Coordinates of C-alpha atoms in Angstrom, one line a residue:
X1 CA 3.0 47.9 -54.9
X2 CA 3.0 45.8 -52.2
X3 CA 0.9 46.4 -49.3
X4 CA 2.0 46.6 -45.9
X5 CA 1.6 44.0 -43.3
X6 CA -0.9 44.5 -40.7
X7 CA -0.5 43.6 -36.8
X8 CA -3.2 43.2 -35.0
X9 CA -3.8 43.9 -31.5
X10 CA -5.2 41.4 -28.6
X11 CA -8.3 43.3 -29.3
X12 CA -8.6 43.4 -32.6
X13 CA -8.5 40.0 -33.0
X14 CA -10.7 39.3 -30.3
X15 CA -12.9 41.3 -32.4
X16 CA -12.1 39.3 -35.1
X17 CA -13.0 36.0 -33.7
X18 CA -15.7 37.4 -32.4
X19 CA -17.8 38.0 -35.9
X20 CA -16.6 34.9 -37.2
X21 CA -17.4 32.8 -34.6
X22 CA -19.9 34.0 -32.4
X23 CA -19.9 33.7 -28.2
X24 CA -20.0 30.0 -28.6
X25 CA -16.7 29.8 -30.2
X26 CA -15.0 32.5 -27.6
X27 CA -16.7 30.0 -25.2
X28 CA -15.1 27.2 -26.4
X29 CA -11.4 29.1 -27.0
X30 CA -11.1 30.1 -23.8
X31 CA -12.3 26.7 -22.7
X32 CA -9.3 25.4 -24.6
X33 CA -7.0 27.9 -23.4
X34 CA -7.7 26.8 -19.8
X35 CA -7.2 23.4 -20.4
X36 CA -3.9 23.7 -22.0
X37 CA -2.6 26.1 -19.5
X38 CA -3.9 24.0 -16.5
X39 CA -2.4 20.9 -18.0
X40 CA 1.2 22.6 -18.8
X41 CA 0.7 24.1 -15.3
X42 CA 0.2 20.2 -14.3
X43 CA 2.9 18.8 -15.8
X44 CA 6.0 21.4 -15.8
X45 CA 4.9 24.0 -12.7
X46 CA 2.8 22.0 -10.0
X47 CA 5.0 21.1 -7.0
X48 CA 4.3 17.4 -7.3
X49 CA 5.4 17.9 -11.5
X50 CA 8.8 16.3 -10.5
X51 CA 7.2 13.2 -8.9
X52 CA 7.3 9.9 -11.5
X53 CA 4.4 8.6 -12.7
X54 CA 2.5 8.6 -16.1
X55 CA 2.1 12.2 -17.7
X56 CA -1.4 11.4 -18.2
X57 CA -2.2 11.1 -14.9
X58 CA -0.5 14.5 -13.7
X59 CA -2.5 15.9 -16.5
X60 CA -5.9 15.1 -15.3
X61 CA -8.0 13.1 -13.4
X62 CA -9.9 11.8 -16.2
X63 CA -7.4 8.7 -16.0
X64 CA -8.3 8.1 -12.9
X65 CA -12.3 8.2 -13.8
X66 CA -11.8 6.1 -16.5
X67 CA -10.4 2.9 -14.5
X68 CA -12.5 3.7 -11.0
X69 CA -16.1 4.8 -13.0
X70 CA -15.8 2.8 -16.3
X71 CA -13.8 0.0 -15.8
X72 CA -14.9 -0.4 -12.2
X73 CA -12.8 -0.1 -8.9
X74 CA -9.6 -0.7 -11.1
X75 CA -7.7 1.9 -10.6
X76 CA -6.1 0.4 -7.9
X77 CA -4.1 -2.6 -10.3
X78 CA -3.1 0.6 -12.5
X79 CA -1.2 2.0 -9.5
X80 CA 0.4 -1.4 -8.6
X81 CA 1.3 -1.7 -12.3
X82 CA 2.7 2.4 -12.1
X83 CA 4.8 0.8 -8.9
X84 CA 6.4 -1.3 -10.9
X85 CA 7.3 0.4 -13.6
X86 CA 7.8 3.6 -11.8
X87 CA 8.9 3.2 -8.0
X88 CA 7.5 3.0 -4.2
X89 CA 6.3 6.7 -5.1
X90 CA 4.2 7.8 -7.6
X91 CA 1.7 10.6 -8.3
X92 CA -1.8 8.9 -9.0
X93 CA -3.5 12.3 -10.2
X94 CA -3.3 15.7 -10.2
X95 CA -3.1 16.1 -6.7
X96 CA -1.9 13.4 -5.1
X97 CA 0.9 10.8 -4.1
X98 CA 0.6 7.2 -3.4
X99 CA 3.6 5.6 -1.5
X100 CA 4.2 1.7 -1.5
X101 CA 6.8 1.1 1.3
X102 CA 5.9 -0.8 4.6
X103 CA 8.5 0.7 6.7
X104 CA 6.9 4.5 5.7
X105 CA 3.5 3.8 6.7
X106 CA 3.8 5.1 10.7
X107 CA 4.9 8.4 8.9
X108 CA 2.1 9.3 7.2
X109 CA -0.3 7.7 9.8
X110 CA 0.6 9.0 12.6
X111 CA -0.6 9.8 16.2
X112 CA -2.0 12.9 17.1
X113 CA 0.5 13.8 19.5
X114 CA 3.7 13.3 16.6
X115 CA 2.7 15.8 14.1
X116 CA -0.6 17.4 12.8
X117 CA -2.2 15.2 10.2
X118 CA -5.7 15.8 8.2
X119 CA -7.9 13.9 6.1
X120 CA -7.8 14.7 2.2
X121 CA -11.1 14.8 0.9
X122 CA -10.7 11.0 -1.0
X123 CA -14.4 10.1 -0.9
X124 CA -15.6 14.2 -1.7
X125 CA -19.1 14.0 -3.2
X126 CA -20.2 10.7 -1.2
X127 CA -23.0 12.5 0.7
X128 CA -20.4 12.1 4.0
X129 CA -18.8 15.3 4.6
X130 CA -18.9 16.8 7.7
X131 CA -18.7 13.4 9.3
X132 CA -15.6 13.3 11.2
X133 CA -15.9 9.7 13.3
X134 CA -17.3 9.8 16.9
X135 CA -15.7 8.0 19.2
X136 CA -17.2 5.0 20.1
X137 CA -16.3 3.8 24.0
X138 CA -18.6 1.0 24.3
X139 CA -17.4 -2.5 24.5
X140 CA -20.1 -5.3 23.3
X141 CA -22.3 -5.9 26.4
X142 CA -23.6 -9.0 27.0
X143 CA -27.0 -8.3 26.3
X144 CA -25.4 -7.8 22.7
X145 CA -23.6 -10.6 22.9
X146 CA -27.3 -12.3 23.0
X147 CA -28.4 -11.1 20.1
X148 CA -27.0 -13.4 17.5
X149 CA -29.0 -16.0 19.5
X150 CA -32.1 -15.9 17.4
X151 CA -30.4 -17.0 14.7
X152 CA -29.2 -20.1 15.8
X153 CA -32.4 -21.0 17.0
X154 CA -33.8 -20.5 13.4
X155 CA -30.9 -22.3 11.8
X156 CA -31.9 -25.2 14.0
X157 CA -36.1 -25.1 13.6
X158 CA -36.7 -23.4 10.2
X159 CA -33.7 -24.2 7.7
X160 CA -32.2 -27.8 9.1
X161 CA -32.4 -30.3 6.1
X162 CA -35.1 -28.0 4.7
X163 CA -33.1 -27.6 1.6
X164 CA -33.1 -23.9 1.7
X165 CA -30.0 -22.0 1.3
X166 CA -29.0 -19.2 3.5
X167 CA -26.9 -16.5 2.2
X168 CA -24.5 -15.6 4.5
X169 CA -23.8 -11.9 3.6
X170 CA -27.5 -11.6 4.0
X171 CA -27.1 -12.9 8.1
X172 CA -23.8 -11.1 8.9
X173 CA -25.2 -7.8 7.5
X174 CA -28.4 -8.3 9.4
X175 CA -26.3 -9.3 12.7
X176 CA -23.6 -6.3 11.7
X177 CA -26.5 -3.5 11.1
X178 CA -28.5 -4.7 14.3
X179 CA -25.1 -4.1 16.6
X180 CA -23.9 -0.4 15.2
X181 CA -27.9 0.4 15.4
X182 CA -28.2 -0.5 18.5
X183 CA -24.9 1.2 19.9
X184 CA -25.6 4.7 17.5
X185 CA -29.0 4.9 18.6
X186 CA -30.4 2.6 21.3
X187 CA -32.8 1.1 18.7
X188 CA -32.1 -1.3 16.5
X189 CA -34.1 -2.9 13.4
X190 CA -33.6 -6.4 14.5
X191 CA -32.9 -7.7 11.1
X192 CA -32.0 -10.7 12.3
X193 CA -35.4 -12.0 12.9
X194 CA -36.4 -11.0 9.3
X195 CA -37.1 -13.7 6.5
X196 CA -34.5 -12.7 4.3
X197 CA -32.5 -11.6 7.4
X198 CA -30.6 -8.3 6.1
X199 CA -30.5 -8.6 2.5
X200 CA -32.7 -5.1 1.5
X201 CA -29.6 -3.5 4.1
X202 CA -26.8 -5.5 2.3
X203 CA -28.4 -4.4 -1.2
X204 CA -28.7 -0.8 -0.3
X205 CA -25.1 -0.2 1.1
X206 CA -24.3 -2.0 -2.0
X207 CA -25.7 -0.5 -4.4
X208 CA -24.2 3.1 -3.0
X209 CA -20.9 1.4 -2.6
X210 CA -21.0 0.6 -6.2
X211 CA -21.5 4.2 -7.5
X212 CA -19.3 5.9 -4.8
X213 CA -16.6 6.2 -7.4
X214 CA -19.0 8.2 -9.7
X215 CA -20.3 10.8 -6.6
X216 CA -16.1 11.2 -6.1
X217 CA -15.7 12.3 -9.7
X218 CA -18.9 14.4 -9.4
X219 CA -19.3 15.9 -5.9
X220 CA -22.3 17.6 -6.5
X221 CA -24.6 14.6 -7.6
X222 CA -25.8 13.2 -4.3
X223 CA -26.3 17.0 -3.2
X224 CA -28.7 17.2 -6.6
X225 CA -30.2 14.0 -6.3
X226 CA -31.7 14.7 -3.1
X227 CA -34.0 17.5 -4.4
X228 CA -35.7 14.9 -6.7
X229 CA -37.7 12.0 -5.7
X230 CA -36.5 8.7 -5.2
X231 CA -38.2 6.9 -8.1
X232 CA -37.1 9.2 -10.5
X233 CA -33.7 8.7 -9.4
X234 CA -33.6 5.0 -9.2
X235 CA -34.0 5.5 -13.2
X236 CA -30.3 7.1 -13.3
X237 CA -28.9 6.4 -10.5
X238 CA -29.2 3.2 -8.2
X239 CA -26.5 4.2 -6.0
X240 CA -27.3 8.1 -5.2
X241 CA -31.2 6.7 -4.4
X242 CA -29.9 4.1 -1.9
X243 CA -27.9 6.9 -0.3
X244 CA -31.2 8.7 -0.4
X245 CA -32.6 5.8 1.6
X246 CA -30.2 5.6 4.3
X247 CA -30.1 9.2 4.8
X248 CA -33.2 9.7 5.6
X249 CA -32.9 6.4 7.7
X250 CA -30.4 8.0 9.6
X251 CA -32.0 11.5 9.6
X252 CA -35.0 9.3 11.5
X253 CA -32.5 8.1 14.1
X254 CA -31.0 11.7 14.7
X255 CA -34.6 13.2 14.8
X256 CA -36.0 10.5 16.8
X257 CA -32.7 10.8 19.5
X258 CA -33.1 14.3 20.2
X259 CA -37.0 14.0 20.9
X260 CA -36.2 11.1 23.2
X261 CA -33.3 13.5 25.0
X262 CA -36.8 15.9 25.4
X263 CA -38.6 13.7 26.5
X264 CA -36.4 12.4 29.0
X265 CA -36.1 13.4 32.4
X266 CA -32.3 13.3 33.0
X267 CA -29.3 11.4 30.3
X268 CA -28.5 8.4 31.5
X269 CA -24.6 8.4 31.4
X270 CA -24.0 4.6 31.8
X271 CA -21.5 3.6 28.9
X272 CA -23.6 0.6 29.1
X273 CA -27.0 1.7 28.6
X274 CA -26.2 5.0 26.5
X275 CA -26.3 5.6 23.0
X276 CA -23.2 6.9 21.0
X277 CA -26.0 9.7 20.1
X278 CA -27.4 10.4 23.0
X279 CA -23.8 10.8 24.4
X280 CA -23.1 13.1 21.8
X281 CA -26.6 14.9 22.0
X282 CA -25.8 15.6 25.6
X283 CA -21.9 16.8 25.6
X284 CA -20.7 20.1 25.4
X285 CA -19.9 20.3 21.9
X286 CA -21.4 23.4 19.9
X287 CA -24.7 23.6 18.7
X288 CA -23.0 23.3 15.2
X289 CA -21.4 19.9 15.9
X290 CA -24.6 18.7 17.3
X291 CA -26.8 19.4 13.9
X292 CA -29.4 17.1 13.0
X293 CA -28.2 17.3 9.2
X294 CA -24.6 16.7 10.2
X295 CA -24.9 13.7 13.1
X296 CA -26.9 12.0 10.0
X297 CA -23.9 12.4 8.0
X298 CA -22.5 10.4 10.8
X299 CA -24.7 7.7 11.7
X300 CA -25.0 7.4 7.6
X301 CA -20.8 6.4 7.9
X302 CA -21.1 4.1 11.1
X303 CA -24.3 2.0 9.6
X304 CA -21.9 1.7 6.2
X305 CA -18.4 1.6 7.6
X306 CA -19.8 -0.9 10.8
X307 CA -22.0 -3.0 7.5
X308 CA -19.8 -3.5 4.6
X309 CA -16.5 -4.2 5.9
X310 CA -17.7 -6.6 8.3
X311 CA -19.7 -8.4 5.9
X312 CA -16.7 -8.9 3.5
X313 CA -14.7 -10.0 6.5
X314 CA -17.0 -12.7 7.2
X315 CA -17.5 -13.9 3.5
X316 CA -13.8 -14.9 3.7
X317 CA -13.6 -16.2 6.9
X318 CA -16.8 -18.6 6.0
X319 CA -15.4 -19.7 2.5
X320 CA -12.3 -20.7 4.1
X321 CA -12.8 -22.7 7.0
X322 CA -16.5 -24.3 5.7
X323 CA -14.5 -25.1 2.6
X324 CA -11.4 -26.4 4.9
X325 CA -12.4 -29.9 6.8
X326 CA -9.4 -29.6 8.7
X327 CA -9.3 -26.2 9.3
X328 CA -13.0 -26.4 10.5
X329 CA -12.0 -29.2 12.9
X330 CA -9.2 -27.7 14.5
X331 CA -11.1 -25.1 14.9
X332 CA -14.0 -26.6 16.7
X333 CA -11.4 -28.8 18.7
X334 CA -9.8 -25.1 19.9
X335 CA -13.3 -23.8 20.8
X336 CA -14.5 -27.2 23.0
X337 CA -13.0 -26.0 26.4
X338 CA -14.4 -22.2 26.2
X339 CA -17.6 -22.3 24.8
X340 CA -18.7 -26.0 27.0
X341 CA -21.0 -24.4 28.9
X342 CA -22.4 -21.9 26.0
X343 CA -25.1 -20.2 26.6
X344 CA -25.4 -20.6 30.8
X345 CA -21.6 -19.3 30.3
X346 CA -20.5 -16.7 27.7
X347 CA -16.8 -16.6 27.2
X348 CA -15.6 -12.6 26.9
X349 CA -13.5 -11.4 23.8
X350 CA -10.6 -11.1 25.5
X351 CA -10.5 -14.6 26.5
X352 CA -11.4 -15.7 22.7
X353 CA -8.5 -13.4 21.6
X354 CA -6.1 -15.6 23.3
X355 CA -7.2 -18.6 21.6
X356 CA -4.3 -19.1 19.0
X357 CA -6.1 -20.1 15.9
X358 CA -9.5 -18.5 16.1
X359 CA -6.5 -15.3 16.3
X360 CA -5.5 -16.2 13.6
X361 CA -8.2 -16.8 11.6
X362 CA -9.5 -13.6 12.3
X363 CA -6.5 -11.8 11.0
X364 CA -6.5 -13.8 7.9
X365 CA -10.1 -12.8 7.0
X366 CA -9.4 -9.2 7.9
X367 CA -5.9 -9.2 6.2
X368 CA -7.4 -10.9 2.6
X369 CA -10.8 -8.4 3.2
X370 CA -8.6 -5.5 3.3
X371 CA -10.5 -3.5 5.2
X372 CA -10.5 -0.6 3.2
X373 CA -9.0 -1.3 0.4
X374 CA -8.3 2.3 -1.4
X375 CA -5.4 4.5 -0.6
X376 CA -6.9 6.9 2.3
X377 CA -4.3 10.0 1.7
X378 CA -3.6 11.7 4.6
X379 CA -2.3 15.8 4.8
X380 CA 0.9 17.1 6.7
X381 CA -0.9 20.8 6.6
X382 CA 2.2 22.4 8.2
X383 CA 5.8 20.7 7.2
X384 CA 7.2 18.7 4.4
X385 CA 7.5 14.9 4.7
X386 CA 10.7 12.9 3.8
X387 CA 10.5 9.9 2.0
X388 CA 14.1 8.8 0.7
X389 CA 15.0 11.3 -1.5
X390 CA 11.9 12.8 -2.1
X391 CA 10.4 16.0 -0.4
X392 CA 6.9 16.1 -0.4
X393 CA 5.8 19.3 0.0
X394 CA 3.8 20.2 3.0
X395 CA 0.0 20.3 2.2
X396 CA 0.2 17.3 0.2
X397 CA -1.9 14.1 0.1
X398 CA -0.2 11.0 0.8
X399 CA -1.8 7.8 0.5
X400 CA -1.0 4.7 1.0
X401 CA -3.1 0.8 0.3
X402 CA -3.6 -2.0 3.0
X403 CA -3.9 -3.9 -0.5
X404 CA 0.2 -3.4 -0.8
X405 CA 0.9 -4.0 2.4
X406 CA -1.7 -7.0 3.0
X407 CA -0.6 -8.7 -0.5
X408 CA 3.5 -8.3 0.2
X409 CA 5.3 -11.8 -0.2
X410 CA 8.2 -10.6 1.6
X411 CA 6.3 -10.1 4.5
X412 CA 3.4 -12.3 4.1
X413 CA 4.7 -16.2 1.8
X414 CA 2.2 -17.1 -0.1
X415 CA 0.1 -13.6 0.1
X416 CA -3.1 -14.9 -1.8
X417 CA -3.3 -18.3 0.4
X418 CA -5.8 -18.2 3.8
X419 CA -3.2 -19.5 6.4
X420 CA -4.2 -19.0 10.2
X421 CA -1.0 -20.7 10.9
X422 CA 1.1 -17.6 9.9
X423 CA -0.1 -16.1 13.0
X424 CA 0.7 -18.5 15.5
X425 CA 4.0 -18.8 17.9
X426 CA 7.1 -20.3 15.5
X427 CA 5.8 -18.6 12.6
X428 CA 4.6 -15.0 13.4
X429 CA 7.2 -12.3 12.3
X430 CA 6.9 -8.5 14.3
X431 CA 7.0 -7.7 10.5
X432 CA 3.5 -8.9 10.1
X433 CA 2.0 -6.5 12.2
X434 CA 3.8 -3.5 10.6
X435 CA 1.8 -4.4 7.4
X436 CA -1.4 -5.4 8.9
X437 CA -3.6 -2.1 8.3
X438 CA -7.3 -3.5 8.3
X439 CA -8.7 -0.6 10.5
X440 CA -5.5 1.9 9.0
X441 CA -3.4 3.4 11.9
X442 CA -2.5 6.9 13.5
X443 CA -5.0 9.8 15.2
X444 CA -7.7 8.8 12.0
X445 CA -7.7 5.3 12.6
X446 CA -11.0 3.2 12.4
X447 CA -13.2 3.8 15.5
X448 CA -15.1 0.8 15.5
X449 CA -12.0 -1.9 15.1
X450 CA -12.8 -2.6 19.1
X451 CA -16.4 -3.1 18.2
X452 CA -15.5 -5.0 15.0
X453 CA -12.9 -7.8 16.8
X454 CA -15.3 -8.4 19.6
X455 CA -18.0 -9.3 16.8
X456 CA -15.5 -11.2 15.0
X457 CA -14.6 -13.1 17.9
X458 CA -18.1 -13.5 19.4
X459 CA -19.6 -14.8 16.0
X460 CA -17.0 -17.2 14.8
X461 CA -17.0 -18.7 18.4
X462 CA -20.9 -19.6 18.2
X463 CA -21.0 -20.5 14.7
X464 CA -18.1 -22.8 15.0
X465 CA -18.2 -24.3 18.5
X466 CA -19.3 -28.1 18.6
X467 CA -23.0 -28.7 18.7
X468 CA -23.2 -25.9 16.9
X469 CA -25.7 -26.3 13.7
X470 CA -23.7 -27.9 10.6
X471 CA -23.4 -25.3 7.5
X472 CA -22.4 -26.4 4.6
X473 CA -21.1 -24.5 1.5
X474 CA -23.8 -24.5 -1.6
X475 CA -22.2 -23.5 -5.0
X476 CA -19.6 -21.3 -4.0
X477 CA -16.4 -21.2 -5.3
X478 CA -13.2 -18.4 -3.9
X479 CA -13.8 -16.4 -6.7
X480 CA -17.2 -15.7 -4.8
X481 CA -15.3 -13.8 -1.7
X482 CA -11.7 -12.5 -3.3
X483 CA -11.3 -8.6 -3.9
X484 CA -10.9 -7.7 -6.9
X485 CA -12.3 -4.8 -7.4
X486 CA -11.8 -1.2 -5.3
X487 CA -15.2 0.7 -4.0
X488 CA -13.1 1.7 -0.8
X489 CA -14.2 -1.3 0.8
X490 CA -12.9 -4.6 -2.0
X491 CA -15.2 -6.5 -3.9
X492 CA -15.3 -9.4 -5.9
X493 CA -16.1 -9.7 -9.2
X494 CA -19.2 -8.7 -10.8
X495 CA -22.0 -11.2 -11.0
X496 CA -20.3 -13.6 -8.2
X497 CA -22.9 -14.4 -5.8
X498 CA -21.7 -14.7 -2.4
X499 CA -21.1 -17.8 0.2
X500 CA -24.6 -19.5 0.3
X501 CA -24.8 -22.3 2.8
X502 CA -27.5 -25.2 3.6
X503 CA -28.1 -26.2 7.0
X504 CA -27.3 -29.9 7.8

């Protein structure tokens, strides 16, 4: 006789499962359920599932962890590698689209008054939300100007012929942290006077910078390394304790700020002599905005953003023309008439922005820096955007790299060479500035690119004018300043050590 098959029902079989397996395993099967579903949702249902791109990187994000967190600030060569094989638009993750297309780039950065535009959450889990950008309206003074001055005088009295080598990051992010300081907060370290100038600053933004891929993959470790103490954490995690060290430096500042605004009598409303947040500390905005937990979010991004960036800017302007005799003379021949009667006479940025090839050495250090070199994707919260044939539904992000448009040979010959000349009259194309996105562009545009020429400017006239202290480079090589790899801002290969100079 034969016996009669048996159905069983949804419960039944969960039943089933159940005594053979134990919670565990209906832990683990439903675990596996979601994944499956989530990635068939991924790859067949999600609006973006008709974008091209690799299927593995629709899938998950884990793609993108594995060439940012274990190879390293990679990810960006993946994506130029998915451009070619794939198009000017790709989907990069789960989430979101990269676009490689010059002539697109005013769409999705736009001004506030074209469409609304938002900030996707790219750097979630850095220790920075909240911080939205303040705006910054104060020009370098020239009792800023000044403060570079102490350096030259130790160039001249401590290191000349000494032998000893300077490194240079160590200066600029001495010279760069004193500045934003000073403007955030009225106070300002004054690094430059130190020994080892700003190198404990350079290491510590560093160090964070180096881990910021990991705190994007895993949003909730800075918010769980703060609740235990630094020392313990330097075991694990180098980068999430120097955040822990410059947020509470930054906490300081905010804390210290709002006892001075007590103490004062009235706020001093000078653009001149006020802080950015004092300014801030005083305005209207709600009691919410003005949180001491949140403005440290914010001095925490200035100090980095107004650091890092600069310092990489430098590094390849240095390299360049210290390794360049000619371009170092013509250089110093351009500077002779304007800074003649440095220091009685300080020229102003705007009238070293005029001079043609100091112009265009700037841009060339800013353009082969990158700025920020990651894709910063930006949201169109409340229509679709257009991009050839493609729709991208409204609510998506849309990034796009200044490492595409910096590195383009159409628009820029010879992308990886350092050419100042490119810039000047007979050889400058309107093209050129369409691609040249150091500080990004649109209503979320840097707010410290005024702040960051006029140090550019100002630093590279003084270093560089004649009579000016001769540095000369000590075992550095390119390879020592050329991005390579992607922690937002670029950096260059592991175990490179920098432009070092002696002092002849």
């Amino acid at each position: 006789m034969t016996n009669p098959v048996t159905f069983q029902t949804p419960h039944t079989l969960f039943l089933s499962f159940y005594s053979m397996y134990g919670v565990y395993g209906l832990i683990l099967a439903a675990a596996a359920l979601y994944g499956v579903t989530l990635v068939i949702y991924r790859l067949y249902l999600h609006p973006l599932a008709r974008f091209p791109g690799p299927k593995i990187a629709a899938a998950t994000g884990w793609y993108e962890f594995y060439h940012d967190v274990i190879r390293g600030g990679m990810y960006i060569h993946e994506i130029q590698r998915m451009h070619r094989k794939y198009g000017p638009i790709i989907r990069i993750n789960p989430y979101e689209i990269v676009i490689n297309d010059p002539d697109y780039y005013n769409t999705v950065y736009v001004a506030s008054n074209t469409r609304r535009s938002e900030k996707w959450y790219t750097l979630q889990g850095t220790g920075l939300e909240g911080a939205m950008g303040m705006t910054m309206g104060h020009e370098l003074h020239r009792r800023r100007r000044k403060h570079f001055d102490p350096f030259f005088s130790r160039l001249g009295v401590t290191y000349r012929k000494s032998g000893r080598t300077i490194q240079m990051e160590h200066v600029m992010a001495a010279f760069t942290g004193d500045i934003v300081t000073k403007i955030c907060s009225e106070k300002s370290p004054d690094m430059i006077r130190h020994p080892e100038f700003g190198k404990e600053w350079y290491v510590t933004i560093h160090t964070y910078q180096l881990q910021v891929h990991l705190f994007v993959q895993f949003p909730h470790l800075i918010a769980l390394t703060q609740l235990i103490p630094r020392g313990l954490v330097m075991q694990f995690s180098p980068g999430a304790a120097a955040f822990k060290s410059l947020h509470q430096y930054a906490f300081d500042h905010i804390t210290e700020a709002k006892r001075d605004m007590v103490r004062a009598e009235k706020v001093q409303h000078d653009a001149g002599r006020s802080s950015v947040f004092r300014h801030v500390l005083s305005s209207d905005m709600p009691e919410a905005e003005r949180e001491t937990e949140r403005l440290a979010r914010e001095a925490l991004q200035l100090f980095g953003a107004g650091t890092a960036t600069l310092v990489r800017a430098f590094s390849m302007i240095f390299y360049h023309v210290l390794s360049n005799p000619p371009m170092r003379a013509r250089l110093r021949d351009e500077l002779k008439g304007i800074m003649a009667e440095y220091p009685a006479k300080r020229p102003t940025w705007q009238e070293l922005e005029r001079l043609p090839y100091l112009h265009g050495i700037v841009r060339e250090g800013l353009r082969l820096s990158y700025g920020v070199m990651r894709h910063l994707a930006r949201v169109s919260p409340d229509q679709p955007l257009q991009f050839r044939e493609w729709t991208i539904p409204a609510g998506t992000p849309v990034g796009m790299s200044s490492h595409s448009l910096h590195s383009d040979p159409a628009t820029f010959p010879e992308p990886a060479r350092f050419l100042p000349e490119r810039w000047m009259k007979g050889r400058h194309h309107p093209s050129m500035n369409r691609n040249w996105v150091p500080f990004a562009r649109g209503s979320r545009m840097c707010i410290g690119m005024n702040l960051a020429l006029a140090e550019m400017y100002w630093v590279l006239a003084v270093l560089f004018r004649p009579g000016a202290p001769q540095l000369e480079l000590f075992e550095t090589v390119e390879a020592d300043v050329v991005p390579v790899r992607d922690y937002v801002g670029g950096t260059p290969e592991f175990g490179t050590k920098g432009v070092r100079v002696k002092v002849e």
